[in-house]
Amino acid sequence: MEQQYRLQGETRAVWATAICFVLGTLAGVLLLGAEPRPLTGVGGLALPIAAIAGVIAAAAFIVSTRMHRQGETAAMPRWQAVVSDVSEVALTVVFGAVTAMGVLLTAEILAVGLRGLALAAIGGGLLAGVAAAVGGRFAFGAGIGLRTADLAGLLFGYLVIGTLFAMVTAADPRWWESNFSQLGGGAGSWAFNGTLVIAGLLVATVGSYIGRDLHRALGDPALVRIAGIVTLWAATGAALAAVGLLPLHRVPIAHDVAAFATLALFAVAMVSTATAVPGPPRALVITTVGVVLLVVVAVVLCFGFALFSVTALEAIVVGLGLLWMTTLVRVLAIVAPPESRPSARTTLRRGSSPPARSGSA
């Protein structure tokens, strides 16, 4: 039965890919116009193709979620169903943004390797179709079954893609001599700032899924503690988004406050989550302690001995944070049951059972 279900899912994914390709091609042919256009630059193909692919990928995720996970929240109390629905909306935005940013970065790379290439409606439409097919296939597969580990990998990939695109389009080619925040200024600042906003939304969503896994492992008695952890991750995501919404060159003090708040909140969320995991597993304890020590050492070496720049320090801290998150979600995948666990509480404070509802969870 499991093999048959997976084969059916793969068949649907193939059909979804084909449909996304057709829709992307048609939209590209209709919207790009008959005149040949370069891949990037003023009037280039990159932005409209990215928009087309992003919208189609977001739609593919919605369709897949409705096909494969409809009724998942039927047995849940209202508050738990709302959390699930809000996470689904956030992920819809994220998949659209990840696809669009991936298209933009790919276009910049192709423009370097294919100098002078210009495409009209047919060529541009086919390119839009390929971009929509790739993004749609990825998003449709996520709608079938999305794990916390998948979201952590998505966060890592999106940060890399968004930062690389911001680097290759930066107005100041020597931004790296100061810090990453310099990418948030100038003509191409929207790339870096937008990446941080979407990454913040994704961090908050990862926190929601971490709470889901903790609830599956610990049950309703730990709901208040889990709610606090989810709130910490949501606050971390909001602070990260604020870093993008408050660019350094416009509001330097507010930008710095948001940046330090992001680091502090991430540290608190990290420790709180690690101590809540049942066990706690040795792998997670070792990784948590190691990451904290390495961050402290990196800060001392940067500011105390000036061995490397602030830009390098920021890259080290972000890399270590993502390493820790990868370990966390892998541990949660082991200790948390894969099945959905509807809560028996009508609210987070009261323990009364909700009325029985039909449907599966």
mmCIF file with all atom_site columns, C-alpha atoms in Angstrom, residues 286-359:
data_model
loop_
_atom_site.group_PDB
_atom_site.id
_atom_site.type_symbol
_atom_site.label_atom_id
_atom_site.label_alt_id
_atom_site.label_comp_id
_atom_site.label_asym_id
_atom_site.label_entity_id
_atom_site.label_seq_id
_atom_site.pdbx_PDB_ins_code
_atom_site.Cartn_x
_atom_site.Cartn_y
_atom_site.Cartn_z
_atom_site.occupancy
_atom_site.B_iso_or_equiv
_atom_site.pdbx_formal_charge
_atom_site.auth_seq_id
_atom_site.auth_comp_id
_atom_site.auth_asym_id
_atom_site.auth_atom_id
_atom_site.pdbx_PDB_model_num
ATOM 1  C CA . ILE A 1 286 ? 26.993  18.321 21.975 1.00 0.00 ? 286 ILE A CA 1
ATOM 2  C CA . THR A 1 287 ? 25.997  20.438 18.966 1.00 0.00 ? 287 THR A CA 1
ATOM 3  C CA . THR A 1 288 ? 24.362  23.114 21.134 1.00 0.00 ? 288 THR A CA 1
ATOM 4  C CA . VAL A 1 289 ? 27.330  23.448 23.469 1.00 0.00 ? 289 VAL A CA 1
ATOM 5  C CA . GLY A 1 290 ? 29.777  23.342 20.569 1.00 0.00 ? 290 GLY A CA 1
ATOM 6  C CA . VAL A 1 291 ? 27.956  26.018 18.575 1.00 0.00 ? 291 VAL A CA 1
ATOM 7  C CA . VAL A 1 292 ? 27.736  28.364 21.580 1.00 0.00 ? 292 VAL A CA 1
ATOM 8  C CA . LEU A 1 293 ? 31.449  27.961 22.320 1.00 0.00 ? 293 LEU A CA 1
ATOM 9  C CA . LEU A 1 294 ? 32.445  28.451 18.684 1.00 0.00 ? 294 LEU A CA 1
ATOM 10 C CA . VAL A 1 295 ? 30.354  31.612 18.403 1.00 0.00 ? 295 VAL A CA 1
ATOM 11 C CA . VAL A 1 296 ? 31.997  33.030 21.532 1.00 0.00 ? 296 VAL A CA 1
ATOM 12 C CA . VAL A 1 297 ? 35.457  32.183 20.194 1.00 0.00 ? 297 VAL A CA 1
ATOM 13 C CA . ALA A 1 298 ? 34.632  33.729 16.803 1.00 0.00 ? 298 ALA A CA 1
ATOM 14 C CA . VAL A 1 299 ? 33.435  36.957 18.429 1.00 0.00 ? 299 VAL A CA 1
ATOM 15 C CA . VAL A 1 300 ? 36.601  37.203 20.556 1.00 0.00 ? 300 VAL A CA 1
ATOM 16 C CA . LEU A 1 301 ? 38.861  36.547 17.560 1.00 0.00 ? 301 LEU A CA 1
ATOM 17 C CA . CYS A 1 302 ? 37.017  39.132 15.459 1.00 0.00 ? 302 CYS A CA 1
ATOM 18 C CA . PHE A 1 303 ? 36.713  42.018 17.918 1.00 0.00 ? 303 PHE A CA 1
ATOM 19 C CA . GLY A 1 304 ? 39.498  41.169 20.360 1.00 0.00 ? 304 GLY A CA 1
ATOM 20 C CA . PHE A 1 305 ? 42.257  40.179 17.955 1.00 0.00 ? 305 PHE A CA 1
ATOM 21 C CA . ALA A 1 306 ? 40.937  41.477 14.593 1.00 0.00 ? 306 ALA A CA 1
ATOM 22 C CA . LEU A 1 307 ? 41.851  38.208 12.863 1.00 0.00 ? 307 LEU A CA 1
ATOM 23 C CA . PHE A 1 308 ? 38.974  38.492 10.383 1.00 0.00 ? 308 PHE A CA 1
ATOM 24 C CA . SER A 1 309 ? 36.304  40.967 9.321  1.00 0.00 ? 309 SER A CA 1
ATOM 25 C CA . VAL A 1 310 ? 32.782  41.461 10.602 1.00 0.00 ? 310 VAL A CA 1
ATOM 26 C CA . THR A 1 311 ? 31.506  40.031 7.311  1.00 0.00 ? 311 THR A CA 1
ATOM 27 C CA . ALA A 1 312 ? 33.355  36.776 7.997  1.00 0.00 ? 312 ALA A CA 1
ATOM 28 C CA . LEU A 1 313 ? 32.022  36.742 11.561 1.00 0.00 ? 313 LEU A CA 1
ATOM 29 C CA . GLU A 1 314 ? 28.449  37.118 10.318 1.00 0.00 ? 314 GLU A CA 1
ATOM 30 C CA . ALA A 1 315 ? 28.942  34.256 7.855  1.00 0.00 ? 315 ALA A CA 1
ATOM 31 C CA . ILE A 1 316 ? 30.392  32.060 10.618 1.00 0.00 ? 316 ILE A CA 1
ATOM 32 C CA . VAL A 1 317 ? 27.531  32.789 13.026 1.00 0.00 ? 317 VAL A CA 1
ATOM 33 C CA . VAL A 1 318 ? 24.840  32.166 10.409 1.00 0.00 ? 318 VAL A CA 1
ATOM 34 C CA . GLY A 1 319 ? 26.555  28.971 9.259  1.00 0.00 ? 319 GLY A CA 1
ATOM 35 C CA . LEU A 1 320 ? 26.838  27.644 12.820 1.00 0.00 ? 320 LEU A CA 1
ATOM 36 C CA . GLY A 1 321 ? 23.205  28.545 13.500 1.00 0.00 ? 321 GLY A CA 1
ATOM 37 C CA . LEU A 1 322 ? 22.038  26.630 10.438 1.00 0.00 ? 322 LEU A CA 1
ATOM 38 C CA . LEU A 1 323 ? 24.257  23.695 11.433 1.00 0.00 ? 323 LEU A CA 1
ATOM 39 C CA . TRP A 1 324 ? 22.587  23.600 14.826 1.00 0.00 ? 324 TRP A CA 1
ATOM 40 C CA . MET A 1 325 ? 19.123  23.834 13.287 1.00 0.00 ? 325 MET A CA 1
ATOM 41 C CA . THR A 1 326 ? 19.932  20.947 10.939 1.00 0.00 ? 326 THR A CA 1
ATOM 42 C CA . THR A 1 327 ? 20.910  18.784 13.908 1.00 0.00 ? 327 THR A CA 1
ATOM 43 C CA . LEU A 1 328 ? 17.765  19.814 15.777 1.00 0.00 ? 328 LEU A CA 1
ATOM 44 C CA . VAL A 1 329 ? 15.325  18.927 13.030 1.00 0.00 ? 329 VAL A CA 1
ATOM 45 C CA . ARG A 1 330 ? 17.068  15.618 12.352 1.00 0.00 ? 330 ARG A CA 1
ATOM 46 C CA . VAL A 1 331 ? 16.797  14.723 16.041 1.00 0.00 ? 331 VAL A CA 1
ATOM 47 C CA . LEU A 1 332 ? 13.141  15.762 16.101 1.00 0.00 ? 332 LEU A CA 1
ATOM 48 C CA . ALA A 1 333 ? 12.483  13.531 13.087 1.00 0.00 ? 333 ALA A CA 1
ATOM 49 C CA . ILE A 1 334 ? 13.780  10.609 15.168 1.00 0.00 ? 334 ILE A CA 1
ATOM 50 C CA . VAL A 1 335 ? 12.062  11.304 18.500 1.00 0.00 ? 335 VAL A CA 1
ATOM 51 C CA . ALA A 1 336 ? 8.725   12.681 17.226 1.00 0.00 ? 336 ALA A CA 1
ATOM 52 C CA . PRO A 1 337 ? 6.077   10.341 15.763 1.00 0.00 ? 337 PRO A CA 1
ATOM 53 C CA . PRO A 1 338 ? 5.289   11.064 12.099 1.00 0.00 ? 338 PRO A CA 1
ATOM 54 C CA . GLU A 1 339 ? 1.518   10.956 12.656 1.00 0.00 ? 339 GLU A CA 1
ATOM 55 C CA . SER A 1 340 ? -0.521  14.102 13.276 1.00 0.00 ? 340 SER A CA 1
ATOM 56 C CA . ARG A 1 341 ? -1.559  14.563 16.928 1.00 0.00 ? 341 ARG A CA 1
ATOM 57 C CA . PRO A 1 342 ? -4.739  16.559 17.516 1.00 0.00 ? 342 PRO A CA 1
ATOM 58 C CA . SER A 1 343 ? -4.790  18.284 20.888 1.00 0.00 ? 343 SER A CA 1
ATOM 59 C CA . ALA A 1 344 ? -7.437  17.410 23.465 1.00 0.00 ? 344 ALA A CA 1
ATOM 60 C CA . ARG A 1 345 ? -7.561  21.035 24.661 1.00 0.00 ? 345 ARG A CA 1
ATOM 61 C CA . THR A 1 346 ? -10.004 23.556 23.307 1.00 0.00 ? 346 THR A CA 1
ATOM 62 C CA . THR A 1 347 ? -7.553  26.297 24.321 1.00 0.00 ? 347 THR A CA 1
ATOM 63 C CA . LEU A 1 348 ? -3.942  26.403 25.412 1.00 0.00 ? 348 LEU A CA 1
ATOM 64 C CA . ARG A 1 349 ? -5.021  27.118 29.007 1.00 0.00 ? 349 ARG A CA 1
ATOM 65 C CA . ARG A 1 350 ? -7.998  24.850 29.594 1.00 0.00 ? 350 ARG A CA 1
ATOM 66 C CA . GLY A 1 351 ? -7.939  21.092 29.351 1.00 0.00 ? 351 GLY A CA 1
ATOM 67 C CA . SER A 1 352 ? -11.526 20.407 28.291 1.00 0.00 ? 352 SER A CA 1
ATOM 68 C CA . SER A 1 353 ? -11.934 18.091 25.328 1.00 0.00 ? 353 SER A CA 1
ATOM 69 C CA . PRO A 1 354 ? -13.401 19.414 22.078 1.00 0.00 ? 354 PRO A CA 1
ATOM 70 C CA . PRO A 1 355 ? -16.478 17.795 20.605 1.00 0.00 ? 355 PRO A CA 1
ATOM 71 C CA . ALA A 1 356 ? -15.767 14.888 18.311 1.00 0.00 ? 356 ALA A CA 1
ATOM 72 C CA . ARG A 1 357 ? -15.437 15.742 14.626 1.00 0.00 ? 357 ARG A CA 1
ATOM 73 C CA . SER A 1 358 ? -15.366 13.564 11.596 1.00 0.00 ? 358 SER A CA 1
ATOM 74 C CA . GLY A 1 359 ? -12.285 13.293 9.396  1.00 0.00 ? 359 GLY A CA 1
#
